[in-house]
PDB file of C-alpha atoms in Angstrom:
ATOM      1  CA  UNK A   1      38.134  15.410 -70.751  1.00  0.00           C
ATOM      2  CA  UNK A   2      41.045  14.245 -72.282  1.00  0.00           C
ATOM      3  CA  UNK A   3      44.619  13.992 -70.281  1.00  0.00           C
ATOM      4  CA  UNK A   4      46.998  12.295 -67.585  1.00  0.00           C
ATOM      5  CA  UNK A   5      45.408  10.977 -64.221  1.00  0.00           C
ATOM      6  CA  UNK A   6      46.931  12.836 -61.205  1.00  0.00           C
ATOM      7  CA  UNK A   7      46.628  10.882 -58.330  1.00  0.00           C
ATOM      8  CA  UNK A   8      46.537  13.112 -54.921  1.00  0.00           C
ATOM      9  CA  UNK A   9      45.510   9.988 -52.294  1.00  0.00           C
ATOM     10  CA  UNK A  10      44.165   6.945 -51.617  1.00  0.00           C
ATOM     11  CA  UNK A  11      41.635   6.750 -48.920  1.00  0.00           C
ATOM     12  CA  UNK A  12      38.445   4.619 -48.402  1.00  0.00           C
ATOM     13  CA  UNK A  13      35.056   5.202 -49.181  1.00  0.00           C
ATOM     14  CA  UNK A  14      33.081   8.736 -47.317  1.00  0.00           C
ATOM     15  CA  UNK A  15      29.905  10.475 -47.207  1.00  0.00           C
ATOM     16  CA  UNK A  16      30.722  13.493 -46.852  1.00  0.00           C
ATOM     17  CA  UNK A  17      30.806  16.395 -49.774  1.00  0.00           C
ATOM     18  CA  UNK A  18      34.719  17.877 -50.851  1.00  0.00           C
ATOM     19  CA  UNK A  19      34.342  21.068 -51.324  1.00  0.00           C
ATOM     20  CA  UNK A  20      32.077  22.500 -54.320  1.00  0.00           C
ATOM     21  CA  UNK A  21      34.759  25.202 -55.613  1.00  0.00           C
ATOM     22  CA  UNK A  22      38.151  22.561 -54.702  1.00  0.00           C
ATOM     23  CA  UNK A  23      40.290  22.961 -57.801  1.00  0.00           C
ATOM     24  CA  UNK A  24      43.129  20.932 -58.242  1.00  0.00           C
ATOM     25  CA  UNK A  25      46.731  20.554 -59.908  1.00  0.00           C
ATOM     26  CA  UNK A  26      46.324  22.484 -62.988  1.00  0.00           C
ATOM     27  CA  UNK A  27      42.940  23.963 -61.835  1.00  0.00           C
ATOM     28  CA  UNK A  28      41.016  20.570 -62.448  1.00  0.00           C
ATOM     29  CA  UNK A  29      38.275  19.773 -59.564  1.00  0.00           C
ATOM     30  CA  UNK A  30      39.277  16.611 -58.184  1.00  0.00           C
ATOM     31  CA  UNK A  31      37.054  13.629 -58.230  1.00  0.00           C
ATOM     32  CA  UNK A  32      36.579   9.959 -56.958  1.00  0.00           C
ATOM     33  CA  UNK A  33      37.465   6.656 -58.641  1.00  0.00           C
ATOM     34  CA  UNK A  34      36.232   3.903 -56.758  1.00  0.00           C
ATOM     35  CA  UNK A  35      37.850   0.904 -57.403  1.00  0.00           C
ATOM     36  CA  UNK A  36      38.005  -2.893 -55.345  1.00  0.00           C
ATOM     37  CA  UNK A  37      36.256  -1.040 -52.216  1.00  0.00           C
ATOM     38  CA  UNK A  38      39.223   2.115 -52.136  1.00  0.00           C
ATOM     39  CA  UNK A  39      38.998   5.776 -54.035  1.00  0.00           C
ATOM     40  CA  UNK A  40      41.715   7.537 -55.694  1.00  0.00           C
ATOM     41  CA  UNK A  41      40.955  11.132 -55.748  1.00  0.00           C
ATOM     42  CA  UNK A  42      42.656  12.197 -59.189  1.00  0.00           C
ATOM     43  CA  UNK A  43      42.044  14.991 -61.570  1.00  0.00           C
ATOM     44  CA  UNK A  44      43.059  15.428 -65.374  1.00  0.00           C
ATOM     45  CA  UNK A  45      46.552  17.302 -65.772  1.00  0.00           C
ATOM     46  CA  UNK A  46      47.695  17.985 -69.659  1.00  0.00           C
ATOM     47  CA  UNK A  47      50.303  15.880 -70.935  1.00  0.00           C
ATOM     48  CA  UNK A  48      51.895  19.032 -72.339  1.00  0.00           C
ATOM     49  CA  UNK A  49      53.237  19.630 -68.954  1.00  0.00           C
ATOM     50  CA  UNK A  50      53.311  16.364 -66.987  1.00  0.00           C
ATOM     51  CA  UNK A  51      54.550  13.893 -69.409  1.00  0.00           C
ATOM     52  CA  UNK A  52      58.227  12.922 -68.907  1.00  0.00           C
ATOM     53  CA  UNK A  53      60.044  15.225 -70.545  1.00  0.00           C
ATOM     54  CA  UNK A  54      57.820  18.977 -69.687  1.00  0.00           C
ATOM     55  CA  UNK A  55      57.347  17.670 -66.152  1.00  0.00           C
ATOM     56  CA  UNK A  56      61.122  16.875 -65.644  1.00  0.00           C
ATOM     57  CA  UNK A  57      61.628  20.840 -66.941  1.00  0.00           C
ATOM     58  CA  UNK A  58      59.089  21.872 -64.487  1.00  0.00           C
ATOM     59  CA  UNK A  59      61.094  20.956 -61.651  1.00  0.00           C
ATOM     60  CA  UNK A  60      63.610  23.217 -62.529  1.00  0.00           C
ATOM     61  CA  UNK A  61      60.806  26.153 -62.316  1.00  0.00           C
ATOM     62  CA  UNK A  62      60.231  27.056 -58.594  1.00  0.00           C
ATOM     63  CA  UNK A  63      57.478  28.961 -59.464  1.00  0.00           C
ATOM     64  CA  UNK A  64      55.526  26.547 -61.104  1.00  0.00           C
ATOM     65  CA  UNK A  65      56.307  23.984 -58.587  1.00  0.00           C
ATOM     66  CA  UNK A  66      55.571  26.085 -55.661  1.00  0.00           C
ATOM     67  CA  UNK A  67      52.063  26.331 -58.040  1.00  0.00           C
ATOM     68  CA  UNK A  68      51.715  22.852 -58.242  1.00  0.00           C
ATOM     69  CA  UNK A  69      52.200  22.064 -54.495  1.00  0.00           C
ATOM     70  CA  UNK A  70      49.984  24.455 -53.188  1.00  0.00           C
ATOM     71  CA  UNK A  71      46.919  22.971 -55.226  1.00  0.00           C
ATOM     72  CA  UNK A  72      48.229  19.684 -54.361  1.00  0.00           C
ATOM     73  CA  UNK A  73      48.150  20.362 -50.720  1.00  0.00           C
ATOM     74  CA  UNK A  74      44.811  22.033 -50.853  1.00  0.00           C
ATOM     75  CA  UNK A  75      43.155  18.888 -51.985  1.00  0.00           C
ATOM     76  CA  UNK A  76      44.926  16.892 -49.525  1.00  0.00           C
ATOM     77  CA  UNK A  77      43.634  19.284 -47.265  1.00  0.00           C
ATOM     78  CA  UNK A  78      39.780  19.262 -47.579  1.00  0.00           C
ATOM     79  CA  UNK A  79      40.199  15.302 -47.726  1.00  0.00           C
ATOM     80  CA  UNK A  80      41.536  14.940 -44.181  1.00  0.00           C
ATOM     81  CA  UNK A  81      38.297  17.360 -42.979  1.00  0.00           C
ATOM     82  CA  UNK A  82      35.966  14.626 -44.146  1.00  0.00           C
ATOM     83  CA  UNK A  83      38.450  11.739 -44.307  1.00  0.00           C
ATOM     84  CA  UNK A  84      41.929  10.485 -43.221  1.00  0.00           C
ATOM     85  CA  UNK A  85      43.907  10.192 -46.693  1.00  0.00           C
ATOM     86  CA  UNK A  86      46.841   8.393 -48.095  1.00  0.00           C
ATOM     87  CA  UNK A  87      49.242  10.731 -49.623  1.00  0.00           C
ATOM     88  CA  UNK A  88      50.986  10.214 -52.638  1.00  0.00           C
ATOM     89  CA  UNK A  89      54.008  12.160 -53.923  1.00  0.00           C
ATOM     90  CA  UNK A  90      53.469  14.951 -55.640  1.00  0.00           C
ATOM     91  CA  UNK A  91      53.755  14.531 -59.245  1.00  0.00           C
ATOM     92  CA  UNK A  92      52.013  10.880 -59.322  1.00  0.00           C
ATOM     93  CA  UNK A  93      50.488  10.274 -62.865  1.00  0.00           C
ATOM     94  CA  UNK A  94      48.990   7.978 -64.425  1.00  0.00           C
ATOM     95  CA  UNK A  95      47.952   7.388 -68.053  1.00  0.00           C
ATOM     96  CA  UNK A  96      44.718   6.947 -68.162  1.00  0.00           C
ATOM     97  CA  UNK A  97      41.825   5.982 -65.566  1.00  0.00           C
ATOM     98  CA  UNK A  98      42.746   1.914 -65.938  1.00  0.00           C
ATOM     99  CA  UNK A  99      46.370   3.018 -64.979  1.00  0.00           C
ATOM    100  CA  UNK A 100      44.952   3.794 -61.478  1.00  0.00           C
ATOM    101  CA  UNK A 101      42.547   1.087 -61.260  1.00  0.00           C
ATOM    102  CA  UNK A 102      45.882  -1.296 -62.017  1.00  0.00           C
ATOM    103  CA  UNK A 103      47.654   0.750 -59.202  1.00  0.00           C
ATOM    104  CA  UNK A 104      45.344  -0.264 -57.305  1.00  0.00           C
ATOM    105  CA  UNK A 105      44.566  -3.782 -57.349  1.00  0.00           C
ATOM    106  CA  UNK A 106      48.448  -3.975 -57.799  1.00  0.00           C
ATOM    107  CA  UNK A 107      48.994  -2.671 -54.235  1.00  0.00           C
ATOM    108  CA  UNK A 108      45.436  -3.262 -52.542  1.00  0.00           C
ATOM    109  CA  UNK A 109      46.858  -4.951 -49.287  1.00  0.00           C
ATOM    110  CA  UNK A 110      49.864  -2.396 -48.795  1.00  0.00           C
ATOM    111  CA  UNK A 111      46.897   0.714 -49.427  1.00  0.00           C
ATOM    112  CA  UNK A 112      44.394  -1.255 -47.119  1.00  0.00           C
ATOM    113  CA  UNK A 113      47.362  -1.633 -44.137  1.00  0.00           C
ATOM    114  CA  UNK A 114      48.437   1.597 -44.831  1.00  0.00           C
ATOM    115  CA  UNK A 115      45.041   3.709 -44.481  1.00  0.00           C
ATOM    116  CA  UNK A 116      44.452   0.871 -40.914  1.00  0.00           C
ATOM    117  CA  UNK A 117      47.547   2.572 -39.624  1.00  0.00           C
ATOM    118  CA  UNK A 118      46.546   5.981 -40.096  1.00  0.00           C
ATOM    119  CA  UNK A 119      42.891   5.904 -39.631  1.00  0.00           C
ATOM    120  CA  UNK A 120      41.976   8.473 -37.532  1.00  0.00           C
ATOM    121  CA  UNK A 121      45.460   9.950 -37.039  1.00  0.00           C
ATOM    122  CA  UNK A 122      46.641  13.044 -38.392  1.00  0.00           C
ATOM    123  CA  UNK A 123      50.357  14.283 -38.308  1.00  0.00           C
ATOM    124  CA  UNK A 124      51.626  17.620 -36.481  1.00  0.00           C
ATOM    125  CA  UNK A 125      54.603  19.644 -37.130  1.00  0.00           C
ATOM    126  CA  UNK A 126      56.857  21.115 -34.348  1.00  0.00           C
ATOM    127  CA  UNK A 127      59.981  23.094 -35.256  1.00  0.00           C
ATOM    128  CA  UNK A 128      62.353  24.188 -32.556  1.00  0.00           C
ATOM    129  CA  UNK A 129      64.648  27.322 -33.411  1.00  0.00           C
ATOM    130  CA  UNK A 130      67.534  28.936 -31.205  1.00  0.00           C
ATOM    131  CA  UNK A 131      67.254  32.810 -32.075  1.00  0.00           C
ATOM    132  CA  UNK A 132      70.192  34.411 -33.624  1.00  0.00           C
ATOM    133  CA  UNK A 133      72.019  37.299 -31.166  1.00  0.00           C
ATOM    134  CA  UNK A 134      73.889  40.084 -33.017  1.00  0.00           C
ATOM    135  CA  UNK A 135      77.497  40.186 -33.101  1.00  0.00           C
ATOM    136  CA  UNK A 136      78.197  41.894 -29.795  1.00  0.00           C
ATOM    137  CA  UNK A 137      81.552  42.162 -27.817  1.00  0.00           C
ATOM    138  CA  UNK A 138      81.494  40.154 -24.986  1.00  0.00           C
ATOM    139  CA  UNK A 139      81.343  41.149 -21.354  1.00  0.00           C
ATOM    140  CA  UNK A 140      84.717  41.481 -19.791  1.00  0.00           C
ATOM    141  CA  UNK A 141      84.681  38.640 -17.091  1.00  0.00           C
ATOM    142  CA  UNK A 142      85.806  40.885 -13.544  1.00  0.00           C
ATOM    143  CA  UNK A 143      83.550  43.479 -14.251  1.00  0.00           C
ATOM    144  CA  UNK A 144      80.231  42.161 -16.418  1.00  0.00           C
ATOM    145  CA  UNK A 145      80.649  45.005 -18.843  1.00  0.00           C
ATOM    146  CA  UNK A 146      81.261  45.532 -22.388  1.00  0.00           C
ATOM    147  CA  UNK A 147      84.211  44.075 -23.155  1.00  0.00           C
ATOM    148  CA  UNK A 148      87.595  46.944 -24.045  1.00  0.00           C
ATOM    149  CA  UNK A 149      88.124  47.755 -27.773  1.00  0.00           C
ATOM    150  CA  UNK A 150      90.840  45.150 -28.902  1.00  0.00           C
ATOM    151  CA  UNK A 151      94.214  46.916 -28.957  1.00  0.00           C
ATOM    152  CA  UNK A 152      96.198  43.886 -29.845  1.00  0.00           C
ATOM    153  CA  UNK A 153      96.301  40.763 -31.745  1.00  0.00           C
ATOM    154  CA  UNK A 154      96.329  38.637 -28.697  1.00  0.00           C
ATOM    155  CA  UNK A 155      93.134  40.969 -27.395  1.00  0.00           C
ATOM    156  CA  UNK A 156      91.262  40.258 -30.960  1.00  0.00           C
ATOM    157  CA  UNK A 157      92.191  36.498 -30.378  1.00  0.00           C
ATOM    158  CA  UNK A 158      90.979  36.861 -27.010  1.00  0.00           C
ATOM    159  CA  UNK A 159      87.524  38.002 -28.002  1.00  0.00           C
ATOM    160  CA  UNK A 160      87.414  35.968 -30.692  1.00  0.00           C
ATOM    161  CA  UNK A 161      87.204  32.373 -28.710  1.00  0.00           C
ATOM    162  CA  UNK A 162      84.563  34.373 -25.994  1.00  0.00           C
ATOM    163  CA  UNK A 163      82.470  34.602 -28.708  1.00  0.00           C
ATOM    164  CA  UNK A 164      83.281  31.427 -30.044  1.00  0.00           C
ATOM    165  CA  UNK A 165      82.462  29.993 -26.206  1.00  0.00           C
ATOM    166  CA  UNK A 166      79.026  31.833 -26.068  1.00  0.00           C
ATOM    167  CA  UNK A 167      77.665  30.696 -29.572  1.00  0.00           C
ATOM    168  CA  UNK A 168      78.754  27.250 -28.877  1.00  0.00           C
ATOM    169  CA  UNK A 169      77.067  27.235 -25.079  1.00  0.00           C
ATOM    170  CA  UNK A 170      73.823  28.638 -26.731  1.00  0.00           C
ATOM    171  CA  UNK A 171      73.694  25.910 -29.445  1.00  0.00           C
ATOM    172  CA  UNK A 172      74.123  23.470 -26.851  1.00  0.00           C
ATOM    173  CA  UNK A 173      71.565  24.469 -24.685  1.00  0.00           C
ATOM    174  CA  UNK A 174      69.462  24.827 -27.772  1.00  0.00           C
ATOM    175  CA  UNK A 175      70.343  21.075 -28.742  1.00  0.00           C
ATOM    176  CA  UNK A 176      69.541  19.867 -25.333  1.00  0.00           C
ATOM    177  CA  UNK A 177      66.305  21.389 -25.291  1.00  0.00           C
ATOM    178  CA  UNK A 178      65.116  20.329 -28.787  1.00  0.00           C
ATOM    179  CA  UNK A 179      66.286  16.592 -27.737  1.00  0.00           C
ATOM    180  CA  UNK A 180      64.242  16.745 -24.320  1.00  0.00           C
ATOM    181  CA  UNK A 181      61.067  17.958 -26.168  1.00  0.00           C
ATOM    182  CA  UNK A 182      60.848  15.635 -29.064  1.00  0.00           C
ATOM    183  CA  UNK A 183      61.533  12.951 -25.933  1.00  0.00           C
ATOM    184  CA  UNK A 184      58.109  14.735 -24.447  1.00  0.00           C
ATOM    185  CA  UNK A 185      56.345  14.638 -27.799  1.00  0.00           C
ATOM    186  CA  UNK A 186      57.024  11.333 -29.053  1.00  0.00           C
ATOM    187  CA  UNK A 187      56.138   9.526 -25.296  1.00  0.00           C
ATOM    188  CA  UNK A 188      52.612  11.234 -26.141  1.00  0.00           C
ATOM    189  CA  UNK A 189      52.449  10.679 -29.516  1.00  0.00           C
ATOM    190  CA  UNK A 190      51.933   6.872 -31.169  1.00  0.00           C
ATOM    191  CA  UNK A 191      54.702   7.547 -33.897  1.00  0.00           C
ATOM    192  CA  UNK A 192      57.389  10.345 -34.343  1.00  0.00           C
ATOM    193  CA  UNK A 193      60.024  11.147 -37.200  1.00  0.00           C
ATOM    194  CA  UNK A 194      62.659  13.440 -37.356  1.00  0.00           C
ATOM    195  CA  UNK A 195      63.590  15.200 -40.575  1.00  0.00           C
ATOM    196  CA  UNK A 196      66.859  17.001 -41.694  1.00  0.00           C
ATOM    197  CA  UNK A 197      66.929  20.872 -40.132  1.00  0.00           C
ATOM    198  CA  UNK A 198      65.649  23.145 -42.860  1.00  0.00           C
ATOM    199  CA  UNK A 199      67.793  25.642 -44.187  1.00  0.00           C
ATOM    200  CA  UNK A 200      67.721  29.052 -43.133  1.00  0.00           C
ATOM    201  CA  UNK A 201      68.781  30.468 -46.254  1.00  0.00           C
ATOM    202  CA  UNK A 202      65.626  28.866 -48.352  1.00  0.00           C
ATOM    203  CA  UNK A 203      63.184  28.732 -45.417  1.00  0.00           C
ATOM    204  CA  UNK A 204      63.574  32.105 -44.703  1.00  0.00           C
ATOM    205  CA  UNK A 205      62.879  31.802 -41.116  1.00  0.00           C
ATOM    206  CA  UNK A 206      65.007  33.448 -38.599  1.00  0.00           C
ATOM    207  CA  UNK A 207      67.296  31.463 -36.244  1.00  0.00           C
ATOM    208  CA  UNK A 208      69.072  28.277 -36.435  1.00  0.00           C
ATOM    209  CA  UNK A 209      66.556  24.980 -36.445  1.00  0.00           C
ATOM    210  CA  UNK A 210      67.591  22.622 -34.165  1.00  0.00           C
ATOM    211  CA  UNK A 211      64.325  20.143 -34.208  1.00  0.00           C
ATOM    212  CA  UNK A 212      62.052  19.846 -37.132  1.00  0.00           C
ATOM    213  CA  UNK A 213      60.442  16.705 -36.029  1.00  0.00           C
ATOM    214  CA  UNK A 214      56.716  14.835 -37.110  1.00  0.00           C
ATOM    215  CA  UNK A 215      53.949  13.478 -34.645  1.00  0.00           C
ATOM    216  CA  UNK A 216      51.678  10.583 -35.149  1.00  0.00           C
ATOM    217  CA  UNK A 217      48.561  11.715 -33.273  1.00  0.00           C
ATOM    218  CA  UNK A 218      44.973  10.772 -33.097  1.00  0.00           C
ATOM    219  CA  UNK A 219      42.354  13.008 -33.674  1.00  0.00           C
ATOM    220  CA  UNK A 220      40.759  12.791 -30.424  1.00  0.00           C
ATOM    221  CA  UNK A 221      44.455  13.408 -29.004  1.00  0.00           C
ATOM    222  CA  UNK A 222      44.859  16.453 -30.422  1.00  0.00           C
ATOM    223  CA  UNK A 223      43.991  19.239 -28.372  1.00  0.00           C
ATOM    224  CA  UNK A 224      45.584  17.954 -26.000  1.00  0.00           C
ATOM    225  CA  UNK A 225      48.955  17.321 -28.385  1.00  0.00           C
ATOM    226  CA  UNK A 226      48.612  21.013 -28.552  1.00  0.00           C
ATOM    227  CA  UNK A 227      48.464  22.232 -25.194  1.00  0.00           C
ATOM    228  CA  UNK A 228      51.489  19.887 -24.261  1.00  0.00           C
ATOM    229  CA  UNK A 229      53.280  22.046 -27.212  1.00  0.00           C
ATOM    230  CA  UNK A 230      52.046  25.043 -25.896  1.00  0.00           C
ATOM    231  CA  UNK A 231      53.626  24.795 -22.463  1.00  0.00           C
ATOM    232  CA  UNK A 232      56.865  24.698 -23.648  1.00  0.00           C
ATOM    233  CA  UNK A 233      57.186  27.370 -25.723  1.00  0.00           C
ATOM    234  CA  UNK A 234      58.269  29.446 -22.604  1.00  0.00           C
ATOM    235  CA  UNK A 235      60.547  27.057 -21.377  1.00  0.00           C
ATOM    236  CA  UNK A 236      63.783  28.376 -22.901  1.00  0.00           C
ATOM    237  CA  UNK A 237      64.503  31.793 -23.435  1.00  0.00           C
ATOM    238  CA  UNK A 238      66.159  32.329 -27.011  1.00  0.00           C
ATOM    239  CA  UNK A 239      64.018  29.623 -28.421  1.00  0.00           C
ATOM    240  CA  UNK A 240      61.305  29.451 -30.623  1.00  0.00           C
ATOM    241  CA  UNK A 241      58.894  26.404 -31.257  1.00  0.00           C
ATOM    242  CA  UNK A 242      56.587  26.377 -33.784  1.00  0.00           C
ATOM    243  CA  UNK A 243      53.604  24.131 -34.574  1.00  0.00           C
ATOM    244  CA  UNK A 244      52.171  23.382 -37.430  1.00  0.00           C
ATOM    245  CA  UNK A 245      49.087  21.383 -38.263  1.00  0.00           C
ATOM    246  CA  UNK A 246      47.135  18.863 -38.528  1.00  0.00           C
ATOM    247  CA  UNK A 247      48.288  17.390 -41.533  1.00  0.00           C
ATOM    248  CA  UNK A 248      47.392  14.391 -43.548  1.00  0.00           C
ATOM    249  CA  UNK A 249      49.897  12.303 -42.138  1.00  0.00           C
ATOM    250  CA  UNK A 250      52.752  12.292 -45.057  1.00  0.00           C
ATOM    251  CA  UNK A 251      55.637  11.493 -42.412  1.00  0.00           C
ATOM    252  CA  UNK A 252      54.010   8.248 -42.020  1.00  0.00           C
ATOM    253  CA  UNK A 253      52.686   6.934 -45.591  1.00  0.00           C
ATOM    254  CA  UNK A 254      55.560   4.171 -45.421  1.00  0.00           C
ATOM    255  CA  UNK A 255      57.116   2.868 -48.765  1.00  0.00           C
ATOM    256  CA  UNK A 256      53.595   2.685 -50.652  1.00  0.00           C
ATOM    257  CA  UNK A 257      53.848   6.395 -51.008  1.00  0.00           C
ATOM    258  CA  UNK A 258      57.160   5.851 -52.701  1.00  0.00           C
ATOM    259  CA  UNK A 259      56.282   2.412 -54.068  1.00  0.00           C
ATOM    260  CA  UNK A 260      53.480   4.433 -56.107  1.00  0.00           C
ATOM    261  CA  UNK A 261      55.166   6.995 -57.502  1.00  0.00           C
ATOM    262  CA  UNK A 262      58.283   4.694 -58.607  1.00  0.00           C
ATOM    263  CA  UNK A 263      54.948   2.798 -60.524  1.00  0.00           C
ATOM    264  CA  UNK A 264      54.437   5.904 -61.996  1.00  0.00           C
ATOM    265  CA  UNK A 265      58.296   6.923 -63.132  1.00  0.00           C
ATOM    266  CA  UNK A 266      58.161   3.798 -65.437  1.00  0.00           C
ATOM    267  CA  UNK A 267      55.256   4.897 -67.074  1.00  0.00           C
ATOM    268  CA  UNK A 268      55.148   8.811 -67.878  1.00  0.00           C
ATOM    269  CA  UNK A 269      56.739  10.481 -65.262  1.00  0.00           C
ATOM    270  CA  UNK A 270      60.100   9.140 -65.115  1.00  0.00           C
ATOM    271  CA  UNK A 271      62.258   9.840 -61.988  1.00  0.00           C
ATOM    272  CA  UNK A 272      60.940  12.911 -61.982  1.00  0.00           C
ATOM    273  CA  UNK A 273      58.644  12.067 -59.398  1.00  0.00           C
ATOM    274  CA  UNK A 274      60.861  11.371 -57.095  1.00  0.00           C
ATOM    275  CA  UNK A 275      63.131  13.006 -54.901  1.00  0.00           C
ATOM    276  CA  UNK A 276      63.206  16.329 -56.514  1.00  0.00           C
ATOM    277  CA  UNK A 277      59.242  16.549 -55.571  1.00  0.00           C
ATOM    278  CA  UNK A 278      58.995  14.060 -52.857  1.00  0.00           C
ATOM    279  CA  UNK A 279      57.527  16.708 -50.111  1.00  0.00           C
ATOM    280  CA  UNK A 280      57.559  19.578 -52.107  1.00  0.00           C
ATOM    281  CA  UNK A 281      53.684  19.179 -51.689  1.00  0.00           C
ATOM    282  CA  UNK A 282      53.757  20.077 -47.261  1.00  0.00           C
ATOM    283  CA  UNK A 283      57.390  20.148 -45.646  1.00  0.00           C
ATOM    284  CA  UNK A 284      57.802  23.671 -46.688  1.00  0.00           C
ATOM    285  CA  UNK A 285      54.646  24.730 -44.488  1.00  0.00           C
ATOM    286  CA  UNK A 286      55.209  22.081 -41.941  1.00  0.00           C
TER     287      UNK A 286
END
């Protein structure tokens, strides 16, 4: 078959069977190129749509890139049940089968360090939101009931900075809490990162995120990861954590990740492999 090379991961050699019905970007089954002792898992994406200048419109389509992701992540996915993968960015492609094998000899010691670090390691998502009250009048201080209708400026002033007060208290509670858990996490977990809050208005998710934080953990670890998770979530009333997971471990690729797909930008892509993309491929479910 005729086409680009998209490269999904770099791992090392397995036994084990993907899965026989896996399709991949662009509904291509994935399959191995073994190379110097390391596979790229890549499949063969039309240059109609990821050459520089169709890929770079793509990005502008949320449908097809939410498309694109999801068969992106599904690959990653059945590799880390039989193997522990090196991400790449979504959108990494290559021209040809000898453009990977070049990759790869080009940045054979970073690869071989990177998949050391992460072998047998898998990443886990935990997401801390403070829950949203409804606009309420607050309780009048002397007696602990609703508060009177404001019948003046000074009362609607009044109100105003109560309200004010009692959102402010319950961020900072929320804040405090979301610091003393990643604390927790990260004591137990051999790497953590913390990534910008995600925004309500394109996550969808109710309340405000306070902690949306990545955890380094072994395999073996896990479960117990979990439970450790688990017995917080009651902690704080008004607060939601979520986890997420196991996950190749894309929080903790380092530069090759990067280093990869900038390879890639000078030879079809362009910069449209990077940021635009850049997690596009698991942040939104982690």
């Amino acid at each position: 078959m005729t086409g680009l090379r998209y490269v999904y991961a770099v791992c090392r050699p397995f036994g084990a069977a993907l899965q026989s019905q896996l399709t991949g970007v662009a509904g291509d089954p994935p399959r191995l190129l073994n190379h110097h002792g390391l596979i790229a898992v890549v499949s063969h994406v039309p240059e109609r749509d990821f050459a520089e200048k169709p890929l770079r419109a793509h990005l502008e389509d949320l449908d097809w890139l939410t498309r694109t992701a999801r068969a992106h992540q599904g690959v990653i996915d059945a590799l880390t049940v039989v193997t522990t993968p090196l991400p790449l960015r979504l959108g990494t492609v290559f021209r040809d089968d000898s453009g990977v094998r070049v990759m790869i000899e080009e940045r054979e010691d970073a690869l071989r360090r990177a998949l050391d670090r992460l072998e047998g390691r898998v990443e886990w998502g935990v997401k801390v939101y403070a829950e949203t009250e409804p606009e309420s009048a607050p309780e009048r201080p002397e007696t602990g009931g609703p508060a009177e209708k404001a019948v003046s400026g000074r009362d609607y002033l009044r109100q105003r900075r109560q309200r004010a007060r009692a959102h402010e208290e319950t961020w900072q509670r929320a804040e405090q809490f979301a610091s003393r858990l990643h604390e927790t996490l990260s004591s137990y977990a051999e790497d953590s990162r913390l990534h910008a809050p995600q925004n309500a208005a394109l996550s969808g998710a109710p309340g405000r995120n306070v902690l949306n934080a990545a955890y380094l953990v072994p395999r073996a670890d896990s479960e117990e990861f979990v439970e450790l998770v688990d017995r917080t979530k009651d902690e704080a009333p008004g607060m939601r954590v979520e986890l997420t997971g196991p996950w190749a471990a894309y929080s903790f690729a380092g530069d090759i990740a990067g280093d990869v797909a900038g390879d890639v930008a000078g030879d079809v892509s362009g910069d449209a492999t990077g940021d635009a993309t850049g997690d596009a491929s698991g942040e939104e479910d982690r």
